[in-house]
Amino acid sequence: FDPIGFKSRVLIVGDSDPGYSGVIHCLDALSGRTLFEVNTPACIGKQPLVVDNTAYLALESVAGDRLMAMRIAGRNAGTTLWSVPLKTAQVDAPVLSMIDTQDGRRLVVKTDTGALMGLCPKDGATIWETSLLEGGEVLLSNLELCTLDGHLLVAEHVVSLIDPATGHRVQRIENLPVHPSMLIVGKGLNVCVGEGDDHLEFFRLGGFLALLE
């Protein structure tokens, strides 16, 4: 994974024992001095999400995937704040995003089973859970979550507009390419979806906008 810079520190994560456990190094960005080093009980499946002084990590294990929050700055740097199990198909690592809502922050987690969950970032408690797919394959499970006009934009075989405070689906775009490869959010409620390397489709929420090949 790429190093993560925050404040005057650099966070480096990787596998200490590939397939079994991970390791987190926190370095002083100016001197390179190791501030702390922590081993995780399972492999780190994706680049951590760092918000304020906390890193949120998706851990992958044959015993089951977990989501862990770790303090990475301050007096208790290197300590685990909480750890909760995740129901996944253990194919793709969960996609994480932190969203601000009128009801407080939500740590939003999208899994490879088509589940979308809003967690409390303080203790990992589930606030809401939404099923994105009634069945079938999650085509875009590896794409990042996006925000649009105060809502959460989630790509699957459709593009869903989700209220991050409640998990309720507000709107969806259904006429997407069969095998979408990327998702770009623009101003004015415009969405660009790529199919392969040479095909782009533009949508405006509420209807089809344009097509570019």
Coordinates of N, CA and C in Angstrom, one line a residue:
F1 N 0.8 -1.2 0.0 CA 0.0 0.0 0.0 C 0.9 1.2 0.0
D2 N 0.3 2.4 -0.5 CA 1.1 3.6 -0.5 C 1.1 4.2 0.9
P3 N 2.2 4.8 1.3 CA 2.3 5.5 2.6 C 1.2 6.5 2.7
I4 N 0.7 6.7 4.0 CA -0.3 7.7 4.2 C 0.3 8.8 5.1
G5 N 0.2 10.0 4.6 CA 0.7 11.2 5.4 C -0.4 11.8 6.2
F6 N -0.2 12.1 7.4 CA -1.2 12.9 8.2 C -0.4 13.6 9.3
K7 N -0.8 14.9 9.4 CA -0.1 15.9 10.3 C 1.4 15.7 10.0
S8 N 2.3 15.4 11.0 CA 3.7 15.3 10.8 C 4.1 13.8 10.8
R9 N 3.2 12.9 10.5 CA 3.5 11.5 10.6 C 3.2 10.8 9.2
V10 N 3.8 9.6 9.1 CA 3.6 8.8 8.0 C 3.2 7.4 8.5
L11 N 2.1 6.9 7.9 CA 1.6 5.6 8.3 C 1.9 4.6 7.1
I12 N 2.6 3.5 7.4 CA 2.9 2.5 6.5 C 2.3 1.1 6.9
V13 N 1.5 0.5 6.1 CA 0.9 -0.8 6.4 C 1.3 -1.9 5.4
G14 N 1.3 -3.1 5.9 CA 1.6 -4.2 5.0 C 1.3 -5.5 5.8
D15 N 1.9 -6.6 5.2 CA 1.7 -7.9 5.8 C 3.0 -8.3 6.5
S16 N 2.9 -8.7 7.8 CA 4.1 -9.2 8.5 C 4.3 -10.7 8.2
D17 N 3.1 -11.4 8.0 CA 3.1 -12.8 7.7 C 2.0 -13.0 6.6
P18 N 2.4 -12.9 5.3 CA 1.4 -12.9 4.2 C 0.4 -14.0 4.4
G19 N -0.9 -13.6 4.4 CA -2.0 -14.5 4.5 C -2.5 -14.7 5.9
Y20 N -1.7 -14.2 6.9 CA -2.1 -14.5 8.3 C -2.1 -13.2 9.1
S21 N -1.2 -12.3 9.0 CA -1.2 -11.1 9.9 C -0.6 -9.9 9.2
G22 N -0.9 -8.7 9.7 CA -0.5 -7.5 9.1 C 0.4 -6.7 10.1
V23 N 0.9 -5.6 9.6 CA 1.8 -4.7 10.5 C 1.5 -3.3 10.1
I24 N 1.6 -2.4 11.1 CA 1.4 -1.0 10.9 C 2.6 -0.3 11.5
H25 N 3.3 0.5 10.7 CA 4.4 1.3 11.2 C 3.9 2.8 11.1
C26 N 4.2 3.5 12.2 CA 4.0 5.0 12.2 C 5.3 5.7 12.4
L27 N 5.7 6.5 11.5 CA 7.0 7.2 11.5 C 6.8 8.7 11.6
D28 N 7.8 9.3 12.2 CA 7.9 10.8 12.2 C 8.4 11.2 10.8
A29 N 7.6 12.1 10.2 CA 7.8 12.5 8.8 C 9.1 13.2 8.6
L30 N 9.6 13.9 9.6 CA 10.8 14.7 9.5 C 12.1 13.9 9.8
S31 N 12.1 13.1 10.8 CA 13.3 12.3 11.2 C 13.3 10.9 10.7
G32 N 12.1 10.3 10.4 CA 12.0 8.9 10.0 C 12.0 8.0 11.2
R33 N 12.0 8.6 12.4 CA 12.0 7.8 13.6 C 10.7 7.0 13.8
T34 N 10.8 5.8 14.2 CA 9.5 5.0 14.4 C 8.9 5.4 15.7
L35 N 7.6 5.8 15.6 CA 6.8 6.2 16.7 C 6.1 5.1 17.4
F36 N 5.6 4.2 16.6 CA 5.1 2.9 17.1 C 5.0 1.9 15.9
E37 N 4.9 0.6 16.3 CA 4.8 -0.5 15.4 C 3.8 -1.5 16.0
V38 N 2.7 -1.8 15.3 CA 1.7 -2.7 15.8 C 1.4 -3.8 14.8
N39 N 1.3 -5.1 15.3 CA 0.9 -6.2 14.5 C -0.6 -6.3 14.6
T40 N -1.2 -6.6 13.5 CA -2.7 -6.9 13.5 C -3.0 -8.4 13.4
P41 N -4.1 -8.8 14.0 CA -4.4 -10.3 14.0 C -4.7 -10.9 12.7
A42 N -4.9 -10.1 11.7 CA -5.2 -10.6 10.3 C -4.6 -9.7 9.3
C43 N -4.6 -10.1 8.0 CA -4.1 -9.3 6.9 C -4.9 -8.0 6.7
I44 N -4.2 -6.9 6.4 CA -4.9 -5.7 6.0 C -5.3 -5.7 4.6
G45 N -6.6 -5.7 4.3 CA -7.1 -6.0 2.9 C -7.1 -4.8 2.0
K46 N -7.0 -3.6 2.6 CA -7.2 -2.4 1.8 C -6.5 -1.2 2.5
Q47 N -6.2 -0.2 1.7 CA -5.6 1.0 2.2 C -6.4 1.5 3.4
P48 N -5.9 1.8 4.5 CA -6.7 2.3 5.7 C -7.3 3.6 5.4
L49 N -8.4 3.9 6.0 CA -9.1 5.2 6.0 C -8.6 5.9 7.2
V50 N -8.0 7.1 7.0 CA -7.5 7.9 8.1 C -8.3 9.1 8.3
V51 N -8.9 9.3 9.4 CA -9.8 10.5 9.7 C -9.4 11.0 11.1
D52 N -9.0 12.3 11.2 CA -8.5 12.9 12.4 C -7.3 12.0 12.9
N53 N -7.4 11.5 14.1 CA -6.3 10.7 14.7 C -6.6 9.2 14.7
T54 N -7.5 8.8 13.9 CA -7.9 7.3 13.9 C -7.7 6.7 12.5
A55 N -7.2 5.5 12.4 CA -7.2 4.7 11.2 C -8.2 3.6 11.3
Y56 N -9.0 3.5 10.2 CA -10.0 2.4 10.1 C -9.5 1.4 9.1
L57 N -9.3 0.1 9.6 CA -8.7 -0.9 8.8 C -9.6 -2.1 8.6
A58 N -9.7 -2.6 7.3 CA -10.4 -3.8 7.0 C -9.4 -5.0 7.0
L59 N -9.7 -5.9 7.9 CA -8.8 -7.1 8.1 C -9.4 -8.3 7.5
E60 N -8.6 -9.1 6.8 CA -9.1 -10.3 6.1 C -8.5 -11.5 6.7
S61 N -9.3 -12.5 7.0 CA -8.9 -13.7 7.6 C -9.8 -14.9 7.2
V62 N -9.3 -16.1 7.2 CA -10.1 -17.3 6.9 C -11.1 -17.5 8.0
A63 N -10.9 -16.9 9.2 CA -11.8 -17.0 10.3 C -13.0 -16.0 10.2
G64 N -12.8 -15.1 9.2 CA -13.9 -14.0 9.0 C -13.2 -12.7 9.0
D65 N -13.8 -11.8 8.2 CA -13.3 -10.4 8.1 C -13.7 -9.6 9.2
R66 N -12.9 -8.5 9.5 CA -13.2 -7.6 10.6 C -12.9 -6.2 10.2
L67 N -13.5 -5.3 10.9 CA -13.2 -3.8 10.8 C -12.7 -3.3 12.1
M68 N -11.5 -2.7 12.0 CA -10.9 -2.3 13.3 C -10.5 -0.8 13.2
A69 N -10.7 -0.1 14.4 CA -10.3 1.3 14.5 C -9.1 1.4 15.4
M70 N -8.1 2.1 15.0 CA -6.9 2.3 15.8 C -6.5 3.7 16.0
R71 N -6.2 4.1 17.2 CA -5.7 5.4 17.5 C -4.2 5.5 16.9
I72 N -3.9 6.6 16.1 CA -2.6 6.7 15.5 C -1.9 7.9 15.9
A73 N -2.5 8.7 16.8 CA -1.8 9.9 17.3 C -2.3 10.2 18.7
G74 N -1.5 11.0 19.5 CA -1.9 11.3 20.8 C -1.3 10.3 21.8
R75 N -1.8 10.4 23.1 CA -1.2 9.6 24.2 C -1.4 8.1 23.9
N76 N -2.5 7.7 23.4 CA -2.7 6.2 23.3 C -2.5 5.8 21.8
A77 N -1.5 6.4 21.1 CA -1.3 6.0 19.7 C -0.8 4.5 19.7
G78 N -1.4 3.8 18.7 CA -1.1 2.4 18.5 C -2.1 1.5 19.2
T79 N -3.0 2.0 19.9 CA -4.0 1.1 20.6 C -5.3 0.9 19.8
T80 N -5.9 -0.2 19.9 CA -7.1 -0.5 19.2 C -8.3 0.1 20.0
L81 N -9.1 0.8 19.3 CA -10.3 1.4 19.9 C -11.5 0.5 19.9
W82 N -11.7 -0.2 18.8 CA -12.7 -1.2 18.7 C -12.5 -2.1 17.5
S83 N -13.1 -3.3 17.5 CA -13.0 -4.2 16.4 C -14.4 -5.0 16.3
V84 N -14.9 -5.0 15.1 CA -16.2 -5.6 14.9 C -16.2 -6.6 13.7
P85 N -16.9 -7.7 13.7 CA -16.9 -8.6 12.6 C -17.7 -8.1 11.4
L86 N -17.3 -8.5 10.2 CA -18.0 -8.1 8.9 C -18.4 -9.3 8.2
K87 N -19.7 -9.3 7.7 CA -20.1 -10.4 6.8 C -19.7 -10.1 5.4
T88 N -18.8 -10.9 4.8 CA -18.3 -10.7 3.5 C -18.2 -12.0 2.8
A89 N -18.0 -11.9 1.4 CA -17.7 -13.1 0.7 C -16.3 -13.4 0.6
Q90 N -15.4 -12.6 1.2 CA -14.0 -12.7 1.3 C -13.4 -12.8 -0.1
V91 N -13.9 -12.0 -1.0 CA -13.3 -11.9 -2.4 C -12.7 -10.5 -2.5
D92 N -13.4 -9.4 -2.3 CA -12.9 -8.1 -2.4 C -12.9 -7.4 -1.0
A93 N -11.9 -6.6 -0.7 CA -11.9 -6.0 0.6 C -13.0 -4.9 0.7
P94 N -13.6 -4.7 1.9 CA -14.6 -3.7 2.0 C -14.1 -2.3 1.6
V95 N -15.1 -1.5 1.1 CA -14.8 -0.1 0.7 C -15.3 0.8 1.9
L96 N -14.4 1.7 2.4 CA -14.7 2.5 3.5 C -14.8 4.0 3.1
S97 N -15.7 4.7 3.8 CA -15.8 6.2 3.6 C -16.4 6.8 4.8
M98 N -15.9 8.0 5.2 CA -16.5 8.7 6.3 C -17.4 9.9 5.8
I99 N -18.6 9.9 6.2 CA -19.6 10.9 5.7 C -20.1 11.7 6.9
D100 N -20.2 13.0 6.8 CA -20.8 13.9 7.8 C -22.3 14.0 7.4
T101 N -23.2 13.8 8.4 CA -24.6 14.0 8.3 C -25.1 14.9 9.4
Q102 N -26.4 15.3 9.3 CA -27.0 16.2 10.3 C -27.1 15.5 11.6
D103 N -27.1 14.1 11.6 CA -27.2 13.3 12.8 C -25.8 12.8 13.3
G104 N -24.7 13.4 12.8 CA -23.4 13.0 13.2 C -22.7 12.2 12.1
R105 N -21.5 11.9 12.3 CA -20.7 11.2 11.3 C -21.1 9.7 11.2
R106 N -20.9 9.2 10.0 CA -21.2 7.8 9.7 C -19.9 7.2 9.0
L107 N -19.5 6.1 9.5 CA -18.5 5.3 8.8 C -19.2 4.3 7.9
V108 N -19.2 4.6 6.6 CA -20.0 3.8 5.7 C -19.1 2.7 5.1
V109 N -19.6 1.5 5.1 CA -18.9 0.3 4.7 C -19.7 -0.4 3.6
K110 N -19.0 -0.7 2.5 CA -19.7 -1.4 1.4 C -18.9 -2.7 1.2
T111 N -19.6 -3.9 1.3 CA -18.9 -5.2 1.2 C -19.2 -5.8 -0.1
D112 N -18.5 -6.9 -0.4 CA -18.6 -7.6 -1.6 C -19.8 -8.5 -1.7
T113 N -20.7 -8.5 -0.6 CA -21.9 -9.2 -0.7 C -23.1 -8.3 -1.1
G114 N -22.8 -7.0 -1.4 CA -23.9 -6.1 -1.7 C -24.5 -5.4 -0.5
A115 N -23.9 -5.5 0.6 CA -24.4 -4.8 1.8 C -23.7 -3.5 2.0
L116 N -24.5 -2.5 2.4 CA -24.0 -1.1 2.7 C -24.4 -0.8 4.1
M117 N -23.4 -0.5 5.0 CA -23.7 -0.2 6.4 C -23.2 1.1 6.8
G118 N -24.0 1.8 7.7 CA -23.5 3.0 8.4 C -23.2 2.7 9.8
L119 N -21.9 2.9 10.2 CA -21.5 2.5 11.6 C -21.2 3.8 12.3
C120 N -21.3 3.7 13.7 CA -20.8 4.8 14.5 C -19.3 4.7 14.6
P121 N -18.6 5.8 14.2 CA -17.1 5.7 14.2 C -16.5 5.6 15.6
K122 N -17.3 6.0 16.6 CA -16.7 5.9 18.0 C -16.6 4.5 18.5
D123 N -17.6 3.7 18.2 CA -17.6 2.3 18.8 C -17.8 1.2 17.8
G124 N -18.1 1.5 16.5 CA -18.3 0.5 15.5 C -19.7 -0.1 15.5
A125 N -20.6 0.5 16.3 CA -22.0 0.0 16.3 C -22.7 0.3 15.0
T126 N -23.5 -0.7 14.5 CA -24.2 -0.5 13.3 C -25.5 0.4 13.5
I127 N -25.6 1.5 12.8 CA -26.7 2.4 12.9 C -27.8 2.0 11.9
W128 N -27.3 1.6 10.7 CA -28.3 1.1 9.6 C -27.5 0.2 8.7
E129 N -28.3 -0.6 8.0 CA -27.8 -1.5 7.0 C -28.8 -1.6 5.8
T130 N -28.2 -1.5 4.6 CA -29.0 -1.6 3.4 C -28.5 -2.6 2.4
S131 N -29.4 -3.4 1.8 CA -29.0 -4.3 0.8 C -29.0 -3.7 -0.5
L132 N -27.9 -3.6 -1.2 CA -27.8 -2.9 -2.5 C -28.3 -3.8 -3.6
L133 N -28.2 -5.1 -3.5 CA -28.6 -6.0 -4.5 C -29.6 -7.0 -4.0
E134 N -30.6 -7.3 -4.7 CA -31.5 -8.4 -4.3 C -31.0 -9.7 -4.7
G135 N -30.0 -9.7 -5.6 CA -29.3 -11.0 -6.0 C -28.3 -10.7 -7.1
G136 N -27.4 -11.6 -7.3 CA -26.5 -11.5 -8.4 C -25.2 -10.9 -8.0
E137 N -24.4 -10.5 -8.9 CA -23.0 -10.1 -8.7 C -22.9 -8.6 -8.4
V138 N -22.0 -8.3 -7.5 CA -21.6 -6.9 -7.3 C -20.6 -6.5 -8.4
L139 N -20.9 -5.7 -9.4 CA -20.0 -5.4 -10.5 C -18.9 -4.4 -10.1
L140 N -19.3 -3.5 -9.2 CA -18.3 -2.4 -8.9 C -17.9 -2.4 -7.5
S141 N -17.7 -3.6 -6.9 CA -17.4 -3.7 -5.5 C -16.1 -3.0 -5.1
N142 N -15.2 -2.9 -6.1 CA -13.9 -2.3 -5.8 C -13.8 -0.8 -6.0
L143 N -14.9 -0.2 -6.4 CA -14.9 1.3 -6.6 C -15.2 2.0 -5.3
E144 N -14.6 3.2 -5.2 CA -14.7 4.0 -4.0 C -16.2 4.6 -3.9
L145 N -16.6 4.9 -2.7 CA -17.9 5.5 -2.5 C -17.7 7.0 -2.8
C146 N -18.7 7.7 -3.3 CA -18.7 9.1 -3.6 C -19.8 9.8 -2.9
T147 N -19.7 11.1 -2.7 CA -20.7 11.9 -2.2 C -21.2 12.9 -3.2
L148 N -22.5 13.2 -3.2 CA -23.2 14.0 -4.2 C -24.3 14.8 -3.5
D149 N -24.2 16.1 -3.4 CA -25.3 16.9 -2.9 C -25.8 16.4 -1.6
G150 N -24.8 16.1 -0.7 CA -25.2 15.7 0.7 C -25.6 14.2 0.8
H151 N -25.6 13.5 -0.3 CA -26.0 12.1 -0.3 C -24.8 11.2 -0.7
L152 N -24.9 9.9 -0.5 CA -23.9 8.9 -0.8 C -24.2 8.3 -2.1
L153 N -23.3 8.3 -3.0 CA -23.4 7.7 -4.4 C -22.7 6.4 -4.4
V154 N -23.5 5.3 -4.7 CA -23.0 3.9 -4.6 C -23.2 3.3 -6.0
A155 N -22.1 2.7 -6.6 CA -22.2 2.1 -7.9 C -22.3 0.6 -7.7
E156 N -23.3 0.0 -8.3 CA -23.4 -1.5 -8.4 C -23.8 -1.7 -9.9
H157 N -24.8 -2.5 -10.2 CA -25.3 -2.7 -11.6 C -26.2 -1.5 -11.9
V158 N -26.5 -0.7 -10.8 CA -27.2 0.6 -11.0 C -26.4 1.5 -10.1
V159 N -26.6 2.9 -10.3 CA -26.1 3.8 -9.4 C -27.1 4.3 -8.4
S160 N -26.9 4.1 -7.1 CA -27.9 4.4 -6.1 C -27.5 5.7 -5.4
L161 N -28.5 6.5 -5.1 CA -28.3 7.7 -4.3 C -28.8 7.4 -2.9
I162 N -28.0 7.4 -1.9 CA -28.3 6.9 -0.6 C -28.2 8.1 0.4
D163 N -29.2 8.2 1.4 CA -29.1 9.1 2.5 C -28.2 8.5 3.5
P164 N -27.0 9.1 3.8 CA -26.0 8.5 4.6 C -26.4 8.5 6.1
A165 N -27.4 9.3 6.5 CA -27.9 9.3 7.9 C -28.7 8.1 8.2
T166 N -29.5 7.7 7.2 CA -30.5 6.6 7.4 C -30.3 5.3 6.6
G167 N -29.6 5.4 5.5 CA -29.4 4.3 4.6 C -30.5 4.1 3.6
H168 N -31.5 5.0 3.6 CA -32.6 4.9 2.7 C -32.1 5.3 1.3
R169 N -32.6 4.5 0.2 CA -32.3 4.8 -1.2 C -33.2 6.0 -1.6
V170 N -32.6 7.1 -2.1 CA -33.3 8.2 -2.5 C -33.6 8.2 -4.0
Q171 N -32.6 7.7 -4.8 CA -32.8 7.7 -6.3 C -31.8 6.7 -6.9
R172 N -32.1 6.2 -8.1 CA -31.1 5.3 -8.8 C -31.1 5.6 -10.3
I173 N -30.0 5.3 -10.9 CA -29.8 5.3 -12.3 C -29.6 3.8 -12.8
E174 N -30.5 3.4 -13.6 CA -30.5 1.9 -14.0 C -29.9 1.6 -15.3
N175 N -29.9 2.5 -16.3 CA -29.5 2.2 -17.6 C -28.0 2.4 -17.8
L176 N -27.2 1.6 -17.0 CA -25.7 1.7 -17.0 C -25.2 0.8 -18.0
P177 N -23.9 1.0 -18.4 CA -23.2 0.0 -19.2 C -23.2 -1.4 -18.5
V178 N -23.1 -2.4 -19.3 CA -23.1 -3.8 -18.8 C -21.9 -4.1 -17.9
H179 N -20.8 -3.6 -18.3 CA -19.5 -3.8 -17.5 C -18.9 -2.5 -17.2
P180 N -19.4 -1.7 -16.3 CA -18.8 -0.4 -16.0 C -17.4 -0.5 -15.3
S181 N -16.5 0.4 -15.6 CA -15.2 0.3 -15.1 C -14.8 1.5 -14.2
M182 N -15.5 2.6 -14.2 CA -15.2 3.7 -13.4 C -16.4 4.6 -13.2
L183 N -16.3 5.5 -12.2 CA -17.4 6.3 -11.8 C -16.8 7.7 -11.4
I184 N -17.3 8.8 -12.1 CA -16.8 10.1 -11.8 C -18.1 11.0 -11.5
V185 N -18.0 11.7 -10.4 CA -19.1 12.6 -10.0 C -18.8 14.0 -10.3
G186 N -19.6 14.7 -11.1 CA -19.4 16.1 -11.4 C -20.4 17.0 -10.8
K187 N -20.3 18.3 -11.1 CA -21.3 19.3 -10.5 C -22.6 19.2 -11.2
G188 N -23.6 19.8 -10.6 CA -24.9 19.8 -11.3 C -25.6 18.4 -11.4
L189 N -25.3 17.5 -10.4 CA -25.9 16.2 -10.4 C -25.6 15.4 -11.6
N190 N -24.4 15.6 -12.1 CA -23.9 14.8 -13.3 C -23.1 13.7 -12.9
V191 N -23.2 12.5 -13.6 CA -22.5 11.3 -13.3 C -21.9 10.8 -14.6
C192 N -20.6 10.5 -14.5 CA -19.9 9.9 -15.7 C -19.5 8.5 -15.4
V193 N -19.9 7.5 -16.2 CA -19.6 6.1 -16.0 C -18.8 5.6 -17.2
G194 N -17.7 5.0 -16.9 CA -16.8 4.4 -18.0 C -17.1 3.0 -18.2
E195 N -17.0 2.6 -19.5 CA -17.0 1.1 -19.8 C -15.8 0.8 -20.7
G196 N -14.9 0.1 -20.1 CA -13.6 -0.2 -20.7 C -12.8 1.0 -20.8
D197 N -11.9 1.2 -21.8 CA -11.0 2.3 -22.0 C -11.5 3.4 -22.9
D198 N -12.5 3.1 -23.7 CA -12.8 4.1 -24.8 C -14.3 4.4 -24.9
H199 N -15.1 4.2 -23.8 CA -16.5 4.4 -23.8 C -16.9 5.1 -22.5
L200 N -17.6 6.3 -22.7 CA -18.1 7.0 -21.5 C -19.5 7.4 -21.7
E201 N -20.3 7.3 -20.6 CA -21.7 7.7 -20.7 C -21.9 8.7 -19.5
F202 N -22.7 9.7 -19.9 CA -22.9 10.8 -18.9 C -24.4 10.8 -18.5
F203 N -24.7 10.9 -17.2 CA -26.1 10.8 -16.7 C -26.3 12.0 -15.9
R204 N -27.5 12.5 -15.9 CA -28.0 13.5 -14.9 C -29.0 12.7 -14.0
L205 N -28.9 12.8 -12.7 CA -29.9 12.1 -11.9 C -31.3 12.6 -12.2
G206 N -32.1 11.6 -12.5 CA -33.5 11.9 -13.0 C -33.6 11.5 -14.5
G207 N -32.5 11.2 -15.2 CA -32.7 10.8 -16.6 C -31.4 10.8 -17.3
F208 N -31.4 10.2 -18.5 CA -30.2 10.1 -19.4 C -29.8 11.5 -19.9
L209 N -28.5 11.8 -19.8 CA -28.0 13.1 -20.2 C -27.3 13.1 -21.6
A210 N -26.3 12.2 -21.7 CA -25.5 12.3 -23.0 C -24.7 11.0 -23.1
L211 N -24.2 10.7 -24.3 CA -23.4 9.6 -24.5 C -22.1 10.0 -25.3
L212 N -21.0 9.6 -24.9 CA -19.7 9.9 -25.6 C -18.9 8.6 -25.8
E213 N -18.5 8.4 -27.1 CA -17.7 7.2 -27.4 C -16.4 7.6 -28.1

